[in-house]
Amino acid sequence: MSPLLKRIITALFLIPLVIFILLKGNPWVAYFFGAIGLGMLGEWVYNLLKAPKTPTMKLLLLAAGTPYIICGTIGFYRVYQIHPLMALHFLMIIWITDTAAFFTGKTIGGPKLWPAVSPNKTWSGAIGGVIFVILYYFILTNFYGEYTSQYLGSQALVHMILVSIVGQLGDLLESASKRFLKIKDTSQLLPGHGGLLDRLDSFLAVGLMVFIV
């Protein structure tokens, strides 16, 4: 089975599961976020322990990564607490960005975004991801204008573009950390995707932004 096919099958299983848990409500959502946060922390600690780095560097990375994971997870849970549909909306923005960036980059190609860190990512893919989020905004306002103004405010489009860009930055940060630790994936938990940190890198960055705000 090709990596792309594994990725698609895993996503088709996980997306309905995540939506189901978010709609089911607490305490299941709290348990879910807690389990996800602990899983990401476990991956981070495990990869640091086996990394060819000095003990001092490992401690510094642990001190930087632990609050990043915890605050990012809490921040995204806070989005759910504001409104479950807002959490689903943020998920949609990130999924649309990832999918559009992948296919746009493959189709158009062009200059690399950050070749030293992620040689497959292109500027065309990054811009394509944002463009498709803008299209999603116009679809959303045409059908759910009241929701958009209530939960994202009058600057909804700006907020959505910001989430898209921050999510992509989180993806790049995760790629940079793996390069630094000399690993391909943080684990093999999710076939075709790698580990939790591989799959949730964008969510953590967006969650941290919400946590700070």
mmCIF file of C-alpha atoms in Angstrom:
data_model
loop_
_atom_site.group_PDB
_atom_site.id
_atom_site.type_symbol
_atom_site.label_atom_id
_atom_site.label_comp_id
_atom_site.label_asym_id
_atom_site.label_seq_id
_atom_site.Cartn_x
_atom_site.Cartn_y
_atom_site.Cartn_z
ATOM 1 C CA MET A 1 0.000 0.000 0.000
ATOM 2 C CA SER A 2 1.391 3.388 -0.988
ATOM 3 C CA PRO A 3 2.043 6.042 1.702
ATOM 4 C CA LEU A 4 -0.592 8.326 0.120
ATOM 5 C CA LEU A 5 -3.226 5.581 0.231
ATOM 6 C CA LYS A 6 -2.373 4.842 3.872
ATOM 7 C CA ARG A 7 -2.676 8.557 4.612
ATOM 8 C CA ILE A 8 -6.104 8.776 2.977
ATOM 9 C CA ILE A 9 -7.473 5.653 4.706
ATOM 10 C CA THR A 10 -6.240 6.835 8.115
ATOM 11 C CA ALA A 11 -7.763 10.275 7.558
ATOM 12 C CA LEU A 12 -11.103 8.766 6.493
ATOM 13 C CA PHE A 13 -11.159 6.889 9.792
ATOM 14 C CA LEU A 14 -9.908 9.674 12.049
ATOM 15 C CA ILE A 15 -11.923 12.632 10.744
ATOM 16 C CA PRO A 16 -15.364 11.142 11.532
ATOM 17 C CA LEU A 17 -14.046 9.947 14.901
ATOM 18 C CA VAL A 18 -12.805 13.417 15.866
ATOM 19 C CA ILE A 19 -16.043 15.072 14.710
ATOM 20 C CA PHE A 20 -18.086 12.497 16.650
ATOM 21 C CA ILE A 21 -16.126 13.128 19.867
ATOM 22 C CA LEU A 22 -16.373 16.919 19.505
ATOM 23 C CA LEU A 23 -20.126 16.731 18.996
ATOM 24 C CA LYS A 24 -20.597 14.227 21.837
ATOM 25 C CA GLY A 25 -19.388 16.833 24.348
ATOM 26 C CA ASN A 26 -17.757 16.635 27.761
ATOM 27 C CA PRO A 27 -16.414 14.715 29.556
ATOM 28 C CA TRP A 28 -15.435 12.769 26.422
ATOM 29 C CA VAL A 29 -13.878 15.818 24.773
ATOM 30 C CA ALA A 30 -11.830 16.610 27.901
ATOM 31 C CA TYR A 31 -10.622 12.992 28.058
ATOM 32 C CA PHE A 32 -9.803 13.111 24.351
ATOM 33 C CA PHE A 33 -7.746 16.298 24.606
ATOM 34 C CA GLY A 34 -6.018 14.987 27.722
ATOM 35 C CA ALA A 35 -5.075 11.736 25.989
ATOM 36 C CA ILE A 36 -3.853 13.589 22.896
ATOM 37 C CA GLY A 37 -1.745 15.958 25.014
ATOM 38 C CA LEU A 38 -0.173 13.129 27.002
ATOM 39 C CA GLY A 39 0.487 11.208 23.792
ATOM 40 C CA MET A 40 2.306 14.156 22.214
ATOM 41 C CA LEU A 41 4.344 14.722 25.369
ATOM 42 C CA GLY A 42 5.268 11.044 25.381
ATOM 43 C CA GLU A 43 6.457 11.232 21.782
ATOM 44 C CA TRP A 44 8.481 14.367 22.485
ATOM 45 C CA VAL A 45 10.221 12.879 25.544
ATOM 46 C CA TYR A 46 10.872 9.561 23.776
ATOM 47 C CA ASN A 47 12.478 11.248 20.761
ATOM 48 C CA LEU A 48 14.577 13.507 22.980
ATOM 49 C CA LEU A 49 15.882 10.521 24.956
ATOM 50 C CA LYS A 50 17.115 8.735 21.844
ATOM 51 C CA ALA A 51 18.345 11.871 20.027
ATOM 52 C CA PRO A 52 22.122 12.248 19.486
ATOM 53 C CA LYS A 53 22.269 15.468 21.507
ATOM 54 C CA THR A 54 24.005 16.548 24.688
ATOM 55 C CA PRO A 55 22.103 16.289 27.993
ATOM 56 C CA THR A 56 22.040 20.083 28.229
ATOM 57 C CA MET A 57 20.508 20.432 24.783
ATOM 58 C CA LYS A 58 17.934 17.768 25.598
ATOM 59 C CA LEU A 59 16.924 19.634 28.761
ATOM 60 C CA LEU A 60 16.589 22.891 26.819
ATOM 61 C CA LEU A 61 14.424 21.201 24.193
ATOM 62 C CA LEU A 62 12.324 19.585 26.902
ATOM 63 C CA ALA A 63 11.865 22.970 28.605
ATOM 64 C CA ALA A 64 10.799 24.547 25.317
ATOM 65 C CA GLY A 65 8.655 21.734 23.915
ATOM 66 C CA THR A 66 6.700 20.802 27.040
ATOM 67 C CA PRO A 67 4.910 24.161 27.559
ATOM 68 C CA TYR A 68 4.425 24.434 23.786
ATOM 69 C CA ILE A 69 2.543 21.124 23.719
ATOM 70 C CA ILE A 70 0.595 21.766 26.931
ATOM 71 C CA CYS A 71 -0.433 25.330 26.086
ATOM 72 C CA GLY A 72 -1.236 24.412 22.485
ATOM 73 C CA THR A 73 -3.501 21.580 23.625
ATOM 74 C CA ILE A 74 -5.225 23.762 26.233
ATOM 75 C CA GLY A 75 -5.645 26.539 23.683
ATOM 76 C CA PHE A 76 -7.414 24.307 21.194
ATOM 77 C CA TYR A 77 -9.596 22.906 23.966
ATOM 78 C CA ARG A 78 -10.481 26.514 24.778
ATOM 79 C CA VAL A 79 -11.710 26.901 21.199
ATOM 80 C CA TYR A 80 -14.051 23.977 21.820
ATOM 81 C CA GLN A 81 -15.252 25.547 25.085
ATOM 82 C CA ILE A 82 -16.183 28.750 23.237
ATOM 83 C CA HIS A 83 -18.357 26.665 20.912
ATOM 84 C CA PRO A 84 -18.054 23.110 19.481
ATOM 85 C CA LEU A 85 -18.802 24.419 15.988
ATOM 86 C CA MET A 86 -15.905 26.833 16.284
ATOM 87 C CA ALA A 87 -13.566 23.903 16.985
ATOM 88 C CA LEU A 88 -14.907 22.117 13.909
ATOM 89 C CA HIS A 89 -14.478 25.336 11.938
ATOM 90 C CA PHE A 90 -10.820 25.601 12.974
ATOM 91 C CA LEU A 91 -10.324 21.950 12.046
ATOM 92 C CA MET A 92 -11.803 22.662 8.626
ATOM 93 C CA ILE A 93 -9.442 25.591 8.056
ATOM 94 C CA ILE A 94 -6.404 23.476 8.919
ATOM 95 C CA TRP A 95 -7.562 20.483 6.862
ATOM 96 C CA ILE A 96 -8.385 22.698 3.875
ATOM 97 C CA THR A 97 -4.999 24.406 4.140
ATOM 98 C CA ASP A 98 -3.070 21.122 4.360
ATOM 99 C CA THR A 99 -4.967 19.466 1.515
ATOM 100 C CA ALA A 100 -4.925 22.487 -0.797
ATOM 101 C CA ALA A 101 -1.238 23.178 -0.096
ATOM 102 C CA PHE A 102 -0.326 19.570 -0.916
ATOM 103 C CA PHE A 103 -2.176 19.367 -4.232
ATOM 104 C CA THR A 104 -1.412 22.955 -5.298
ATOM 105 C CA GLY A 105 2.275 22.443 -4.587
ATOM 106 C CA LYS A 106 2.302 19.149 -6.502
ATOM 107 C CA THR A 107 0.476 20.690 -9.468
ATOM 108 C CA ILE A 108 2.224 24.062 -9.775
ATOM 109 C CA GLY A 109 5.573 23.435 -8.106
ATOM 110 C CA GLY A 110 7.978 26.354 -8.154
ATOM 111 C CA PRO A 111 10.328 27.787 -5.521
ATOM 112 C CA LYS A 112 10.686 25.855 -2.287
ATOM 113 C CA LEU A 113 9.293 27.385 0.906
ATOM 114 C CA TRP A 114 12.139 26.273 3.201
ATOM 115 C CA PRO A 115 14.159 23.543 1.441
ATOM 116 C CA ALA A 116 16.598 22.999 4.308
ATOM 117 C CA VAL A 117 13.723 21.996 6.584
ATOM 118 C CA SER A 118 10.960 20.692 4.309
ATOM 119 C CA PRO A 119 12.144 20.088 0.724
ATOM 120 C CA ASN A 120 8.662 19.167 -0.563
ATOM 121 C CA LYS A 121 6.872 22.360 0.496
ATOM 122 C CA THR A 122 6.600 25.195 -2.026
ATOM 123 C CA TRP A 123 5.494 28.806 -1.971
ATOM 124 C CA SER A 124 2.755 27.931 -4.447
ATOM 125 C CA GLY A 125 1.428 25.305 -2.037
ATOM 126 C CA ALA A 126 1.471 27.693 0.915
ATOM 127 C CA ILE A 127 -0.314 30.413 -1.045
ATOM 128 C CA GLY A 128 -2.751 27.863 -2.503
ATOM 129 C CA GLY A 129 -3.676 26.739 0.994
ATOM 130 C CA VAL A 130 -4.563 30.305 1.985
ATOM 131 C CA ILE A 131 -6.512 30.901 -1.244
ATOM 132 C CA PHE A 132 -8.707 27.864 -0.641
ATOM 133 C CA VAL A 133 -9.364 29.062 2.923
ATOM 134 C CA ILE A 134 -10.548 32.372 1.443
ATOM 135 C CA LEU A 135 -12.912 30.405 -0.822
ATOM 136 C CA TYR A 136 -14.127 28.533 2.250
ATOM 137 C CA TYR A 137 -14.805 31.905 3.908
ATOM 138 C CA PHE A 138 -17.081 32.994 1.056
ATOM 139 C CA ILE A 139 -18.947 29.674 1.173
ATOM 140 C CA LEU A 140 -19.330 29.993 4.938
ATOM 141 C CA THR A 141 -20.613 33.563 4.835
ATOM 142 C CA ASN A 142 -23.148 32.701 2.133
ATOM 143 C CA PHE A 143 -24.648 29.829 4.121
ATOM 144 C CA TYR A 144 -23.709 30.546 7.764
ATOM 145 C CA GLY A 145 -23.188 34.293 7.866
ATOM 146 C CA GLU A 146 -24.737 34.678 11.315
ATOM 147 C CA TYR A 147 -22.434 32.046 12.822
ATOM 148 C CA THR A 148 -19.375 33.606 11.162
ATOM 149 C CA SER A 149 -20.080 37.071 12.571
ATOM 150 C CA GLN A 150 -21.011 35.748 16.025
ATOM 151 C CA TYR A 151 -17.981 33.544 16.679
ATOM 152 C CA LEU A 152 -15.284 35.086 14.487
ATOM 153 C CA GLY A 153 -16.330 38.725 14.577
ATOM 154 C CA SER A 154 -16.422 41.287 11.816
ATOM 155 C CA GLN A 155 -12.849 40.438 10.839
ATOM 156 C CA ALA A 156 -13.682 36.777 10.147
ATOM 157 C CA LEU A 157 -11.656 36.598 6.946
ATOM 158 C CA VAL A 158 -8.564 37.991 8.675
ATOM 159 C CA HIS A 159 -8.948 35.473 11.493
ATOM 160 C CA MET A 160 -9.306 32.569 9.069
ATOM 161 C CA ILE A 161 -6.236 33.589 7.053
ATOM 162 C CA LEU A 162 -4.294 33.966 10.310
ATOM 163 C CA VAL A 163 -5.270 30.452 11.407
ATOM 164 C CA SER A 164 -4.191 29.107 8.008
ATOM 165 C CA ILE A 165 -0.798 30.831 8.139
ATOM 166 C CA VAL A 166 -0.098 29.950 11.784
ATOM 167 C CA GLY A 167 -1.026 26.343 11.068
ATOM 168 C CA GLN A 168 1.515 26.213 8.234
ATOM 169 C CA LEU A 169 4.156 27.772 10.483
ATOM 170 C CA GLY A 170 3.457 25.049 13.043
ATOM 171 C CA ASP A 171 3.993 22.457 10.332
ATOM 172 C CA LEU A 172 7.354 24.012 9.439
ATOM 173 C CA LEU A 173 8.377 24.180 13.100
ATOM 174 C CA GLU A 174 7.647 20.475 13.497
ATOM 175 C CA SER A 175 9.685 19.703 10.366
ATOM 176 C CA ALA A 176 12.577 21.792 11.706
ATOM 177 C CA SER A 177 12.511 19.985 15.060
ATOM 178 C CA LYS A 178 12.587 16.584 13.337
ATOM 179 C CA ARG A 179 15.505 17.673 11.184
ATOM 180 C CA PHE A 180 17.335 18.836 14.286
ATOM 181 C CA LEU A 181 16.657 15.552 16.098
ATOM 182 C CA LYS A 182 17.482 13.566 12.925
ATOM 183 C CA ILE A 183 14.198 11.631 12.808
ATOM 184 C CA LYS A 184 11.680 11.076 10.013
ATOM 185 C CA ASP A 185 8.519 10.649 12.106
ATOM 186 C CA THR A 186 7.837 11.172 15.803
ATOM 187 C CA SER A 187 6.266 7.683 15.915
ATOM 188 C CA GLN A 188 4.393 5.174 13.751
ATOM 189 C CA LEU A 189 1.091 5.483 15.601
ATOM 190 C CA LEU A 190 -0.899 6.790 12.612
ATOM 191 C CA PRO A 191 -0.245 4.867 9.349
ATOM 192 C CA GLY A 192 0.725 7.240 6.562
ATOM 193 C CA HIS A 193 0.942 10.203 8.937
ATOM 194 C CA GLY A 194 3.563 9.209 11.494
ATOM 195 C CA GLY A 195 2.969 10.219 15.098
ATOM 196 C CA LEU A 196 0.584 12.537 16.900
ATOM 197 C CA LEU A 197 3.066 15.399 16.711
ATOM 198 C CA ASP A 198 3.424 14.835 12.966
ATOM 199 C CA ARG A 199 -0.331 15.054 12.462
ATOM 200 C CA LEU A 200 -1.177 17.741 15.029
ATOM 201 C CA ASP A 201 1.670 20.189 14.427
ATOM 202 C CA SER A 202 -0.663 22.782 12.880
ATOM 203 C CA PHE A 203 -3.259 22.339 15.639
ATOM 204 C CA LEU A 204 -0.651 22.948 18.334
ATOM 205 C CA ALA A 205 0.506 26.194 16.721
ATOM 206 C CA VAL A 206 -3.070 27.452 16.329
ATOM 207 C CA GLY A 207 -3.900 26.327 19.884
ATOM 208 C CA LEU A 208 -0.880 28.217 21.236
ATOM 209 C CA MET A 209 -2.032 31.346 19.398
ATOM 210 C CA VAL A 210 -5.472 31.042 20.991
ATOM 211 C CA PHE A 211 -3.917 30.358 24.399
ATOM 212 C CA ILE A 212 -1.793 33.535 24.154
ATOM 213 C CA VAL A 213 -4.713 35.653 22.956
#
